[in-house]
Each structure stands twice: as C-alpha cells, then as structure tokens.
Coordinates of C-alpha atoms in Angstrom, one line a residue:
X1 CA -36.5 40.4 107.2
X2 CA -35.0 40.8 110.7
X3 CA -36.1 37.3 111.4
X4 CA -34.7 36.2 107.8
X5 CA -31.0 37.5 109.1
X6 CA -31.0 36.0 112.2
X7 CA -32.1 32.4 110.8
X8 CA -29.4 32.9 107.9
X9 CA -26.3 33.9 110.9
X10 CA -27.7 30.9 112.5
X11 CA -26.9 28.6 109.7
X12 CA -22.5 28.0 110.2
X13 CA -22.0 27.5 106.6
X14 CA -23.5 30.7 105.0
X15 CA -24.9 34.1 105.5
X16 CA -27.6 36.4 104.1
X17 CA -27.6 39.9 103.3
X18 CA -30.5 42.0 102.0
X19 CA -30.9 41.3 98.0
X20 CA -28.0 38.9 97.7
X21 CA -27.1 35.1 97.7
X22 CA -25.5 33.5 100.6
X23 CA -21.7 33.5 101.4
X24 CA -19.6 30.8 100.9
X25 CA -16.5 29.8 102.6
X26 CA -13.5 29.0 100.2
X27 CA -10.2 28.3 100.9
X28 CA -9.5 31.8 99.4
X29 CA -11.8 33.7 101.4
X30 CA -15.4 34.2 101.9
X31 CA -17.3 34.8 98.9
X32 CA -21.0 36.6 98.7
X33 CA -23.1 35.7 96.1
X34 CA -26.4 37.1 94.5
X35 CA -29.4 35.4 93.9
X36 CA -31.1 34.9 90.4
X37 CA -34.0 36.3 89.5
X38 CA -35.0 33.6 87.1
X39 CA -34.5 30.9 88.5
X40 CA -34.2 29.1 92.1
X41 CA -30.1 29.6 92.6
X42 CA -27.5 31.9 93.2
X43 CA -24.9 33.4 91.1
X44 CA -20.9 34.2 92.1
X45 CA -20.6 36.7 89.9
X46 CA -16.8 37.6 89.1
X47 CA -14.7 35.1 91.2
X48 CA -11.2 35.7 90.6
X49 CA -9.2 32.4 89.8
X50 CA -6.1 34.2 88.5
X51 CA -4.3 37.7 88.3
X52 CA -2.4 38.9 85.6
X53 CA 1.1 40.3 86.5
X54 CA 0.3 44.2 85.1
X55 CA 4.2 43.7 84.7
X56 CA 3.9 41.2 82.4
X57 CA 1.0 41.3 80.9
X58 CA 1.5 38.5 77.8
X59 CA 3.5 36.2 80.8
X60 CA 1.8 34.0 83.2
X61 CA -0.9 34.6 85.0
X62 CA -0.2 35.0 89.0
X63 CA -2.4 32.8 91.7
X64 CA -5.4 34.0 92.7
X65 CA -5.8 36.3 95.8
X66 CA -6.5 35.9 99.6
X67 CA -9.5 37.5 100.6
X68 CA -9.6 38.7 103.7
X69 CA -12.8 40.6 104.3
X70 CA -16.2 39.4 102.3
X71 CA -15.6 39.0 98.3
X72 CA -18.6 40.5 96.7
X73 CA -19.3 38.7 93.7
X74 CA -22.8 40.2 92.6
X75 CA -22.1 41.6 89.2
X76 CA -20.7 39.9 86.1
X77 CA -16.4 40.9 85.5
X78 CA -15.1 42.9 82.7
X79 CA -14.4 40.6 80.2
X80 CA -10.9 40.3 78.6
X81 CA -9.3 43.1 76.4
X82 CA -10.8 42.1 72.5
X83 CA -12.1 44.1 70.0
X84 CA -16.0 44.4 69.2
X85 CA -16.8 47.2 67.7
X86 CA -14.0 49.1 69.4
X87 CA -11.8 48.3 71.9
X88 CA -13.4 46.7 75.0
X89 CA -12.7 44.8 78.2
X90 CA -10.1 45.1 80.6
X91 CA -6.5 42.8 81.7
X92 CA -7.7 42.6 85.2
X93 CA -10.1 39.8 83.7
X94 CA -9.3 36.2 84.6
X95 CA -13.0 35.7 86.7
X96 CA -15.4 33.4 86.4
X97 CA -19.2 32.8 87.2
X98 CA -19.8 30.1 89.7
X99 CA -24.1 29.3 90.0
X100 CA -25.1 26.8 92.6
X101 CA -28.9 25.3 93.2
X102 CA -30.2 27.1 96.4
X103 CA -31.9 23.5 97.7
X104 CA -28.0 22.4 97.8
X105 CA -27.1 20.7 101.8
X106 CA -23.6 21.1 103.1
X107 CA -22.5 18.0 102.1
X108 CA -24.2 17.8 98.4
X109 CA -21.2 17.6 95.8
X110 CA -23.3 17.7 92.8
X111 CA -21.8 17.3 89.2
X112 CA -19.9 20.3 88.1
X113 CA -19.9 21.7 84.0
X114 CA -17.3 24.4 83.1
X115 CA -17.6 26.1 80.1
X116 CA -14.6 27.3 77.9
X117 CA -16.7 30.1 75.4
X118 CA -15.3 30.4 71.6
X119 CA -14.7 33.4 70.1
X120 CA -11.7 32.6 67.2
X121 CA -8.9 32.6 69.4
X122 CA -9.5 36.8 69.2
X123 CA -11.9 37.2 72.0
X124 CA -14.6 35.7 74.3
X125 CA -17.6 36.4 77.2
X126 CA -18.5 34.0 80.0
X127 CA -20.7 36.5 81.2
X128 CA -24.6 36.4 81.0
X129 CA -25.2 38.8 78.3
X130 CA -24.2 35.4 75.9
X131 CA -23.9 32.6 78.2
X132 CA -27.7 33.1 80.4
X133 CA -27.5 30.1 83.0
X134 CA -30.8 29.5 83.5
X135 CA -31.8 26.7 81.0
X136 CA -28.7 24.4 82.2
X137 CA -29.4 25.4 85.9
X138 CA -32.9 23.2 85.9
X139 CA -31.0 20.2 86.5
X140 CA -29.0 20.3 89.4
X141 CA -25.2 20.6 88.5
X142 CA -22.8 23.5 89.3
X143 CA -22.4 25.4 86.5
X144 CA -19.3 27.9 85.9
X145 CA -18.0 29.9 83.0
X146 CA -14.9 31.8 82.6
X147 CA -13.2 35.0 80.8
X148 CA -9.6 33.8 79.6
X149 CA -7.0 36.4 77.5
X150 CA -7.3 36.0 73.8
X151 CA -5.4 38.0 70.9
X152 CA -2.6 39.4 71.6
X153 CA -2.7 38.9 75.1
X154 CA -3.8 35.4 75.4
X155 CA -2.2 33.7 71.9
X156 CA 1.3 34.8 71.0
X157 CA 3.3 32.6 69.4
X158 CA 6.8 33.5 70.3
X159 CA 10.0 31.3 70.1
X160 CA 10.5 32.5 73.5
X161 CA 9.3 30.3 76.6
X162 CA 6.9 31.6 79.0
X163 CA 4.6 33.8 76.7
X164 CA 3.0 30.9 74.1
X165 CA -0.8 29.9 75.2
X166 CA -1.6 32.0 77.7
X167 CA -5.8 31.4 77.0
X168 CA -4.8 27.6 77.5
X169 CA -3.2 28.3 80.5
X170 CA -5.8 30.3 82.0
X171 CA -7.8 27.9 81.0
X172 CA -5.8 25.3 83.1
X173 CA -5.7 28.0 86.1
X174 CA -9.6 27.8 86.2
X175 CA -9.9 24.0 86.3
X176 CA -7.0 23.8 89.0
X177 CA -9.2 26.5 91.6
X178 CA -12.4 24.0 90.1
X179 CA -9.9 21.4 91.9
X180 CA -9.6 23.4 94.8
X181 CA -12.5 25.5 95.7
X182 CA -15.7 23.9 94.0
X183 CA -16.5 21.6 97.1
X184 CA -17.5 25.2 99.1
X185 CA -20.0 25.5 96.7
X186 CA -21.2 22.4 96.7
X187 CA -19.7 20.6 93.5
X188 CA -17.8 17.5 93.3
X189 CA -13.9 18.4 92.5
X190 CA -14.1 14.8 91.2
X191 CA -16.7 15.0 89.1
X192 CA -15.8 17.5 86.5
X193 CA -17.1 18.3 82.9
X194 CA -15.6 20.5 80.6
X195 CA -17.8 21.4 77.8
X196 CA -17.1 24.2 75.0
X197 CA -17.8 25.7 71.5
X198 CA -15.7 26.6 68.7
X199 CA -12.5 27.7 69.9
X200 CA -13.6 26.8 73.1
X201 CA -14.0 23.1 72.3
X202 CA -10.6 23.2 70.2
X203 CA -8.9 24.5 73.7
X204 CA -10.7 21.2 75.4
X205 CA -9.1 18.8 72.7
X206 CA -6.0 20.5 73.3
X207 CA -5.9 20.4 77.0
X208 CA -6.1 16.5 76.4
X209 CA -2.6 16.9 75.0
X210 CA -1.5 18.4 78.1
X211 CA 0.6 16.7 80.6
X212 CA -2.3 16.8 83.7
X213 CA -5.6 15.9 83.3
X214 CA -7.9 18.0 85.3
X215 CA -11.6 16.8 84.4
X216 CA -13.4 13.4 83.8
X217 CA -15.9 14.5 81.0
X218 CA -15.4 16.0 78.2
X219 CA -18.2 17.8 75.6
X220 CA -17.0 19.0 72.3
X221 CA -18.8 21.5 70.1
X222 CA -17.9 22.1 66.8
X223 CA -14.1 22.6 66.9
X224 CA -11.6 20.1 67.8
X225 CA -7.2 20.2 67.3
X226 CA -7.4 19.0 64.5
X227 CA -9.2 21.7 62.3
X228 CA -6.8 22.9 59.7
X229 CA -6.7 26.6 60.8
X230 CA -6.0 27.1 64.4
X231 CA -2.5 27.5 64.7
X232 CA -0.4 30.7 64.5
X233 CA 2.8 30.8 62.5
X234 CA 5.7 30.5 64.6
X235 CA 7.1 34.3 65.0
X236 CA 8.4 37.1 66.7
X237 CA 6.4 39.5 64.7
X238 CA 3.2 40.5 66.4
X239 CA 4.6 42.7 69.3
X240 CA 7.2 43.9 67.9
X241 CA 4.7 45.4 64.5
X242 CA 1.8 46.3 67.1
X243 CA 5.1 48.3 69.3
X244 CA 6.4 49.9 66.4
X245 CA 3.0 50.9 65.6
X246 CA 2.9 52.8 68.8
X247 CA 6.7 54.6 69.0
X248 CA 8.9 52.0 69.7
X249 CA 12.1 51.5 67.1
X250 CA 13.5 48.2 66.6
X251 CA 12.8 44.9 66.7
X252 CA 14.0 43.4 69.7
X253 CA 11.0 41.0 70.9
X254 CA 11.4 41.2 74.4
X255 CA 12.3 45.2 74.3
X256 CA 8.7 45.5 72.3
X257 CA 7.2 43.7 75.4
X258 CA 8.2 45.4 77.6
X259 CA 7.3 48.5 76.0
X260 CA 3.8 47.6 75.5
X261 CA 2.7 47.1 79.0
X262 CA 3.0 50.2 79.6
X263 CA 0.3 51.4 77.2
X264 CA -3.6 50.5 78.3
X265 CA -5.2 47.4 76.8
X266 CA -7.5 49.5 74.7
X267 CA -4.6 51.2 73.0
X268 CA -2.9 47.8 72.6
X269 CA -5.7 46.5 70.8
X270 CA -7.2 49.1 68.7
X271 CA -3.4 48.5 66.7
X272 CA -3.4 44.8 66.9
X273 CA -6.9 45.0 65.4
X274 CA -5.8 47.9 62.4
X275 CA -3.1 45.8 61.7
X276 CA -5.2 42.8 60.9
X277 CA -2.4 40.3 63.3
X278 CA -5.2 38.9 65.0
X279 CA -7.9 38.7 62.0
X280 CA -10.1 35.7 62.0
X281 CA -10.2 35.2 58.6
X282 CA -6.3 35.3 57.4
X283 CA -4.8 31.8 56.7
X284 CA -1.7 32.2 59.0
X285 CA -2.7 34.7 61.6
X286 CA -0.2 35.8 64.0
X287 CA -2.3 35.2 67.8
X288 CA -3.7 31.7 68.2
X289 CA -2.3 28.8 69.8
X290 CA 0.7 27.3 68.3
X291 CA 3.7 24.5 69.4
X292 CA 5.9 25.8 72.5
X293 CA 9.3 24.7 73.7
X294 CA 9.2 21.7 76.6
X295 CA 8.6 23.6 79.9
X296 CA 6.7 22.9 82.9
X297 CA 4.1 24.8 82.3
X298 CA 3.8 24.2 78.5
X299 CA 0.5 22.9 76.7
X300 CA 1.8 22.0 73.1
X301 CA 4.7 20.7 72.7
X302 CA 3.9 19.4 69.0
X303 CA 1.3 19.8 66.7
X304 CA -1.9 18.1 67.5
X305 CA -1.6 15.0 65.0
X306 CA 1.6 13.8 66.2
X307 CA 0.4 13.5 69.9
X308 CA -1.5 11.0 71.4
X309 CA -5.0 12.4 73.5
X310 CA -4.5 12.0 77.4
X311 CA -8.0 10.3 77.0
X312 CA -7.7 7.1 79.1
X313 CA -11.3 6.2 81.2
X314 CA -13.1 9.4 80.3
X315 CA -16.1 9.9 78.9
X316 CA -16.4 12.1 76.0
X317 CA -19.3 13.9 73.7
X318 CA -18.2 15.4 70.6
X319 CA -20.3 16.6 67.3
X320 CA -20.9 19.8 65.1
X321 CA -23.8 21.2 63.1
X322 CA -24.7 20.5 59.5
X323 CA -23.1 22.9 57.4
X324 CA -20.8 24.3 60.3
X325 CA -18.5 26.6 57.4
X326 CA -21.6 28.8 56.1
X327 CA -21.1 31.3 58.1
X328 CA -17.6 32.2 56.3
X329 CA -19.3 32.5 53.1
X330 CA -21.3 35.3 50.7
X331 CA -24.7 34.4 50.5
X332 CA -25.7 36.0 47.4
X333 CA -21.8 36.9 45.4
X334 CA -22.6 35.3 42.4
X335 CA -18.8 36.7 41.4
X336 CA -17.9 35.0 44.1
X337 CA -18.9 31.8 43.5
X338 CA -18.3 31.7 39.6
X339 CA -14.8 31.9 40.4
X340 CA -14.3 29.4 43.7
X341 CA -11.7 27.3 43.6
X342 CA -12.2 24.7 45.3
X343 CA -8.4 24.3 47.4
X344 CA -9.1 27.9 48.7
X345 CA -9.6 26.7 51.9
X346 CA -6.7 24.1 52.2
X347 CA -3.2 25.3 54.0
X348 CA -0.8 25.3 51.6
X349 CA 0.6 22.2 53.0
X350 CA -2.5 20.8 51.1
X351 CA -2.7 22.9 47.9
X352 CA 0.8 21.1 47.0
X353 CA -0.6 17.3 47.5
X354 CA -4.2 18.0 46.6
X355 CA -5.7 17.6 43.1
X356 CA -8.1 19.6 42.7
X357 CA -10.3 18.1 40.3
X358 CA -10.5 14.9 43.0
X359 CA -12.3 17.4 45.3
X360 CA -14.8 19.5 42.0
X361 CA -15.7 15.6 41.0
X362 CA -16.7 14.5 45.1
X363 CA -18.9 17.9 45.6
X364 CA -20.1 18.8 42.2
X365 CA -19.7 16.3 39.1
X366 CA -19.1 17.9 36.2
X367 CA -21.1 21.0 37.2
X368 CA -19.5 24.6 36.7
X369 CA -18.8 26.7 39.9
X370 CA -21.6 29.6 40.3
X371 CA -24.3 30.0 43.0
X372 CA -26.2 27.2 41.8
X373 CA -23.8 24.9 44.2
X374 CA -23.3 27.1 46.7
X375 CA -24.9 23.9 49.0
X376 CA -22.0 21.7 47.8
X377 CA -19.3 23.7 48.3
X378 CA -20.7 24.7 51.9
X379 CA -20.6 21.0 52.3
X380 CA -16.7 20.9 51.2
X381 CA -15.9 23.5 53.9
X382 CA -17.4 22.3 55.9
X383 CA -16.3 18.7 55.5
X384 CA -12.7 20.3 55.7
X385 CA -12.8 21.9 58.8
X386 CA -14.9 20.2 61.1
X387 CA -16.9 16.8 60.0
X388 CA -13.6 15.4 58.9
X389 CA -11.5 16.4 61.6
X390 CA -14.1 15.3 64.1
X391 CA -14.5 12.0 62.9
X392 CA -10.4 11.8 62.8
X393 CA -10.6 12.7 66.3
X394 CA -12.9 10.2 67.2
X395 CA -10.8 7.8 65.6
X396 CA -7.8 8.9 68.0
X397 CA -10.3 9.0 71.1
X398 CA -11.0 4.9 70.6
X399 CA -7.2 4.4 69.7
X400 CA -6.1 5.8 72.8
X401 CA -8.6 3.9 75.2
X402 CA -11.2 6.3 75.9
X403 CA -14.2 4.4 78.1
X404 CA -16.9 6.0 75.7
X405 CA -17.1 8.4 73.2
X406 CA -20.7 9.8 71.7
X407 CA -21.4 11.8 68.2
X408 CA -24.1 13.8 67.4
X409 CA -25.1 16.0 64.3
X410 CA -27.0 19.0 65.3
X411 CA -30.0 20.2 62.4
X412 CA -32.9 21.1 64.7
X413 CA -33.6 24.9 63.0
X414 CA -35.9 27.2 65.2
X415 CA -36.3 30.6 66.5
X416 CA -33.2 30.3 68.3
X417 CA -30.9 29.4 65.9
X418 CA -28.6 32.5 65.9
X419 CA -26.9 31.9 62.7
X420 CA -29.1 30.2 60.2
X421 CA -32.9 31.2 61.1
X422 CA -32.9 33.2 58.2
X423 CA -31.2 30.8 55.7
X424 CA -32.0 27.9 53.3
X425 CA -27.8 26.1 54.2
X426 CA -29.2 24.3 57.4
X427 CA -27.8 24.8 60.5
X428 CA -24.5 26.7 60.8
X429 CA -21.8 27.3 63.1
X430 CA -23.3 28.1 67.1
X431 CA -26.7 27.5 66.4
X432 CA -26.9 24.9 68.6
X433 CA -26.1 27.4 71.8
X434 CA -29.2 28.9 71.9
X435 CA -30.9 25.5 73.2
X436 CA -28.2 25.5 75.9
X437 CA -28.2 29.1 77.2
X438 CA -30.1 32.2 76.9
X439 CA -28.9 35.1 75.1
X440 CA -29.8 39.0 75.0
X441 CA -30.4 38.6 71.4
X442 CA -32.7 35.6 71.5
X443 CA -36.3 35.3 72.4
X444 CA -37.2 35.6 75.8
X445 CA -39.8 33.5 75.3
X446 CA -39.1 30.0 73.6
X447 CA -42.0 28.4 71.5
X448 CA -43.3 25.3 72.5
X449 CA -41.2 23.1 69.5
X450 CA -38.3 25.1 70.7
X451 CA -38.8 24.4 74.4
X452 CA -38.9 21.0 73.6
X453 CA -35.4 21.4 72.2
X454 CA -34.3 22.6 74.9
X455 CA -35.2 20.3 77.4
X456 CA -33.6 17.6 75.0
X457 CA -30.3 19.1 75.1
X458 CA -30.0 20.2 78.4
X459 CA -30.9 16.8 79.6
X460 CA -28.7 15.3 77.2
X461 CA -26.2 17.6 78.5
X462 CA -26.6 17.8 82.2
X463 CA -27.5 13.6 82.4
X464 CA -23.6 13.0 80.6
X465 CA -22.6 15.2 83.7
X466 CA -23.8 13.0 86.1
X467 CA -23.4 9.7 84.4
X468 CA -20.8 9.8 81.2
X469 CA -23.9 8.8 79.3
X470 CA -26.2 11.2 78.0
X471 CA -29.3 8.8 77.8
X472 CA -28.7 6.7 81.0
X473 CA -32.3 5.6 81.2
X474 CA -32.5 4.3 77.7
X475 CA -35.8 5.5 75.6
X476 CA -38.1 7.8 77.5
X477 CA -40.7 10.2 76.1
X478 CA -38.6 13.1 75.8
X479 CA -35.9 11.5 74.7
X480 CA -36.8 8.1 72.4
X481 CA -33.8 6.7 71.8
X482 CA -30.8 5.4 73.1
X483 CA -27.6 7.2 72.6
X484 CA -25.0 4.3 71.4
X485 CA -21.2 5.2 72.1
X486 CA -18.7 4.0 69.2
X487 CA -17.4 0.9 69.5
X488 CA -14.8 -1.4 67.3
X489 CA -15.6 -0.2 63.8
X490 CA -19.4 1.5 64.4
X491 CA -19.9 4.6 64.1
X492 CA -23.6 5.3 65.5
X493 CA -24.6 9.1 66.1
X494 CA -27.4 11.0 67.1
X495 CA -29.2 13.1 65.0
X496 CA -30.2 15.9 67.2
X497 CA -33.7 17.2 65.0
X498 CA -37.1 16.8 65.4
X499 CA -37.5 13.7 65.8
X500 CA -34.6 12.4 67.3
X501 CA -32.8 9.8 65.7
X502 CA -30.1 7.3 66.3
X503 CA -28.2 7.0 62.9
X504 CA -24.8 5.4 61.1
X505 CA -22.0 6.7 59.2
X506 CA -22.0 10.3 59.1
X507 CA -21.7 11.5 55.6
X508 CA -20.2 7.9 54.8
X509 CA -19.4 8.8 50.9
X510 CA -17.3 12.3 51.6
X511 CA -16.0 10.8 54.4
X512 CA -14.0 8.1 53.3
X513 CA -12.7 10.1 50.6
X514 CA -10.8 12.0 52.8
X515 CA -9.9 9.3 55.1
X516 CA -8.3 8.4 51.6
X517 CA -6.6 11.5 51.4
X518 CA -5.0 11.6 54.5
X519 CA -3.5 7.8 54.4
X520 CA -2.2 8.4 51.0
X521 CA -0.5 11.9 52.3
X522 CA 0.1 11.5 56.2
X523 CA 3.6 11.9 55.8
X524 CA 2.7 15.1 54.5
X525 CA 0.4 16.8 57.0
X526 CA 2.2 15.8 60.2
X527 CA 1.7 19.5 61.3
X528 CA 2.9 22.4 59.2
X529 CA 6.2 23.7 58.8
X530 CA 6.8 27.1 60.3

C-alpha cells in the first residue's frame, strides 16, 4: 500500500488515498473521488455546482464555491427538499455525480452524458439508489447526474421576476460548470449530451427555447414542451396559501417569501404537500414551469408552441414507450371506466373546440365505455400526451434545421420493466430506465434476454454520444439494423423490442387525426390563457 501511495503522489495530475478514487484538479478546487465497486471507475460523489442563497431560498441559485483544502466527494448528496412518503431532502442540494473511466490519460476528453432525472416537476434523485451508473459506464463516456429544486422551491410561477424556473435554471447552472470543469475529469466540454426522462426530458426541450445553447446532443425520453400538462397557472398563490398555512396573515407575495425562509424545508413541504399545490395529478397545479417576464436569466418567455427550438446543427434522439399514460389509470375500476369521458384529459382550452364524439369514433367505434376498452382509451392518453406531442416536436426539430433527428418506440417488456412487468397494457411510462441504469428495486442480476437489452440501449445510447448517430456502424449482430434519421417527409423509427426493427409511420391512422385537429384549431391552442 506504501508503494501504491508513493507511485499515486508521483503521478502530477492525481492522488490516491486508502479506499478512495483519485483527486482531480478543477478550476474550483481539488476534488477526491471514490472508487466503484462494480465496475472499473471512480465516482465524484456530491460535487457542488451551485448554492442556494438560505436568504432566498425560491431566488437564484449562487455560484458554486472555492475549495480550498481537498473536496471529499465519496458519498452521494442529499437530494432536494420533495415529498416521498414524508418530507425528505435538504435546500443545500444543487450537487451532482460526476463518474470517470479509471484507464482515462491526461489528455483523454471522452464524450460526456448529463442526465436531467423526472420526477413531475414535484421532485427528483440523481443519486444511485435510482440512477446506478454502472450499465452506461461500460462504454467509455463521462457520465454525470444532478439534484435540481422542484415543488415549491424549484417551480413557482410568480408574476414577479427572479423566482419563475428555478429547476430550469439549475439545470442551466450544471451544464455551464459541465462547460467549465469537465475537461479535469477528463470529458470533452465540447462534446456534450443531455439525455432525460419525463420531466427531465420536457426540461431538455425547454432548455432549447433558451437563449444559450450549452450541449450538442440531445436524448429525449418520454416528455417533451409540448405535452399538454406541464405548465403552472400563472399566480401569486402558492406561497402566500403554504405561508398562511404556517402563521403568516395576508397576502402580500413577497412578505409570504420572506417569511417562509425562515421555516426548515421539511416544514415548508409537509404544507405544500397537505395542501395538494404541488399535486401531480391536478389539471392546473400551482409549481411547474410556466412563461416568465424577458430577463437575463429567463428560460420561457412564451409558451412552448409559439417559439421556435434553438436546434440548429445538433443531433437529437427523441421517443416514448407504448402506452406511456397507463400508469395514471385504475386497472381494475370498472365504475371507472363505465363512466370515462373521453375529453377528461384535454385542458379546457380543448374541451371548448373538441367534439367529443370525433375522439369515442377514432378509439372505440360505436363501442360503450367500460373495462372492455380500457386498451383504447390508454391509447387516447396516451396519444394526447406524448406520441402526438412527440411527433409535433419532431416536426419543429426538421423545421428549424436540426442536422438529424432519430425516433424510437420502446415495447421490449422484461424483468426490469418497473411499471408494466405485471400488466397486460404494454410498456408504460419509465420502463425503459431500467435497461439504462440499475435501480435498488430491480434485479441485481439481469437475465440473459434482458442483458441483451441492455447492451442494445446502452450502445445505442453511449454510440449517439460519441457520434450523433446511434448505429454508426450500420447492421452488426447486436444491433441489426440501421437507425435512419427523418428526412423531408419520412418518418422512419426504431422499434426498440425483441427483434429490433426499423419501421414507418408511428401510429399513422391516430396520428393524422390529430395533426387534423391541431391545423383546424391552431389559432386556438397557441398556449393557454392564464
């Protein structure tokens, strides 16, 4: 071990302790990491990229520190205040998990993928226990993942500047100390990929609103601006109800503010949570991204639809499961389903301009609403939220110049599907994550059809990091196809099952129904009126 120490101290551009990872110079500090027991790389467990102003809790985030003695980043960070369960995490949160190959040579700047997590706007974990590293760290990449505010903290949606978007922010915050200190561990700060899920993949489409682009690759997973419910209704409400809640009288916005910071983040959520502001499941909740004024710092400056994606020379990868919407529905409420009607999922910007027999004749004929079709009307949710949307959003990709853009439809179902293992719907919202990253809930041991799976998509993955195109070599016997981007008018995607397939037209029929829909009505769905 003595020997081990010396050789490490030897070596200018690192330094070994007992147990842990090497030590990497940034231009914040020196920074220890911890190696992985899994797998040959280390891990920067808790890197801080941000602080948040304890004064200002719901404002922006401050730079990140200086370190002046050895930053110890062996242990994964507390994870931003949310609610699972009970009130959890903590507002000194804005770290991230940096892992880096061990082979890596001082000069290597190998690809780098940073991961956004979902979570509903409400709450999210970039930490092991749901994102494990080691499946994507086979194939030579830096990999990070983040903690950014959510709820309360992270998605107000004020008509005061400065406190709108605060996740989005962070999220920009992350990618500019990417820009900054990746090259120490031994990424390329030109080379960037952001990939995401749910509401993580909804922030990446939004961030190509913004007014500086701060990666070259994109990946989308199920969730993109342009799903019908992200956005918060433009009010004052929230801190001023969860305030009152907690002693305050009045409703003077900033006053409320100001009085919650000085209350712990548990306290602040446990009321935010009681009072349902932040709920996943209410049609205009009161925390998730929404328009802001023009600032400099500002994300959204209109709705989605009415901007045009900052999308010019990069390479994106965009898809969704089958029946992504399943998971928001009863599986067995026959009462339930008797009574479905089928605009219960539109805004009511929709409801108004939306016959709803069009919509009962697409998805079920002449057939009565009941159990029977529970299949079809998963497929109209679904349609709704995310296929449609998606394929709109490719459409604006292409319109704006993007080099490529690739789809994919994800209905592999194995062991590690999280959400649907134990269904008949097909695959359903996040089941394609467990064929990206290990999870505490997940076997620890993959079966051989579901190993295969997993190499597919993390080469898939980790080869659109390195290239823009996730099948580079053409055919090869893992993966036997080639991955065409859209072009012109086609519309190829890959069918990511077993087998893999390279197919046309997703859900052609539905589809241009509601391509229908929205030219006869565009005037009327601009973005909704708050």
């Amino acid at each position: 071990m003595k020997k081990i120490l010396l050789l490490c101290l030897a070596i200018n551009y690192l330094e070994c302790a007992p147990n842990h990872g090497s030590v990497v110079e940034t231009p914040n500090g020196p920074v220890r990491g911890v190696q992985n027991e899994k797998g040959d790389f280390t891990m920067y467990l808790g890197v801080p990229y941000g602080v948040v102003d304890e004064d200002n809790p719901f404002g922006d985030a401050k730079p990140p520190p200086k370190f002046t003695s050895v930053y110890e980043a062996v242990s994964d960070p507390t994870i931003c205040p949310q609610y699972r369960g009970g009130p959890i995490g903590d507002i000194d949160c804005l770290k991230l998990n940096v892992y880096a190959p061990n082979n890596i040579k001082p000069k290597d700047q190998l690809p780098v993928m940073f991961f956004i997590p979902g979570g509903a706007f409400i709450g999210n974990s970039g930490n092991r226990d749901m994102l494990g590293p080691e499946l994507l760290m086979k194939h030579d990449i830096i990999l990070v993942t983040i903690n950014y505010r959510a709820g309360i903290y992270g998605f107000l949606c004020l008509d005061i500047p400065g406190y709108n978007n605060q996740g989005l922010k962070d999220q920009v915050l992350a990618l500019k100390w990417i820009k900054d200190n990746i090259e120490s561990f031994g990424g390329d700060p030109h080379k960037v990929t952001v990939f995401g899920q749910s509401a993580g993949a909804m922030s990446i489409d939004m961030l190509l609103l913004a007014k500086e682009n701060l990666f070259q690759r994109a990946i989308i997973q199920s969730g993109v601006a342009l799903t019908p419910w992200i956005f918060a209704k433009n009010t004052n409400l929230a801190p001023v109800m969860v305030a009152n809640e907690l002693g305050f009288k009045g409703d003077d916005v900033i006053g409320a503010l100001d009085y919650l910071k000085g209350f712990n983040a548990a306290d602040v959520i446990n009321v935010t949570h009681s009072l349902k502001i932040d709920e996943s499941e209410t049609t205009h909740p009161l925390t998730r991204p929404c328009v802001e004024s023009e600032s400099d710092g500002a994300i959204l400056t209109d709705y989605p639809v009415n901007l045009k994606p900052k999308v010019k020379d990069l390479d994106i990868m965009i898809g969704h499961t089958f029946r992504e919407a399943s998971f928001r529905y009863p599986v067995s409420d026959e009462s339930y389903y008797e009574n479905y009607v089928f605009d219960i999922e539109l805004e009511q910007d929709f409801n108004e301009i939306l016959d709803e027999k069009h919509v009962r004749n697409l998805y079920i004929k002449d057939e009565k609403t009941s159990l029977n079709v529970r299949p079809q009307i998963l497929d109209f949710a679904s349609d709704f939220a995310f296929a449609h949307p998606t394929a709109r959003t490719v459409d604006r990709y292409l319109e704006a110049g993007v080099r490529n853009v690739y789809r994919y439809l994800f209905t592999y179902q194995g062991d590690r599907n999280g959400m649907s293992k134990n269904t008949t719907d097909g695959t359903n919202h996040g089941d394609d994550m467990g064929y990206l990253w290990n999870e505490n809930n997940l076997p620890e041991e993959p079966n051989a059809a579901d190993q295969k799976m997993i190499d597919i998509m993390t080469k898939l993955y980790t080869d659109f990091a390195k290239y823009g195109n996730p099948t580079p070599s053409g055919p090869t016997d893992l993966i036997p196809v080639k991955w065409e981007p859209a072009v012109g008018e086609q519309r190829p995607y890959l069918l990511i099952d077993e087998p893999l397939s390279l197919e046309h037209r997703l859900f052609n029929e539905r589809m241009v129904f509601w391509d229908m829909y929205y030219k006869l009505h565009a005037d009327k769905v601009k973005g909704r009126d708050t």
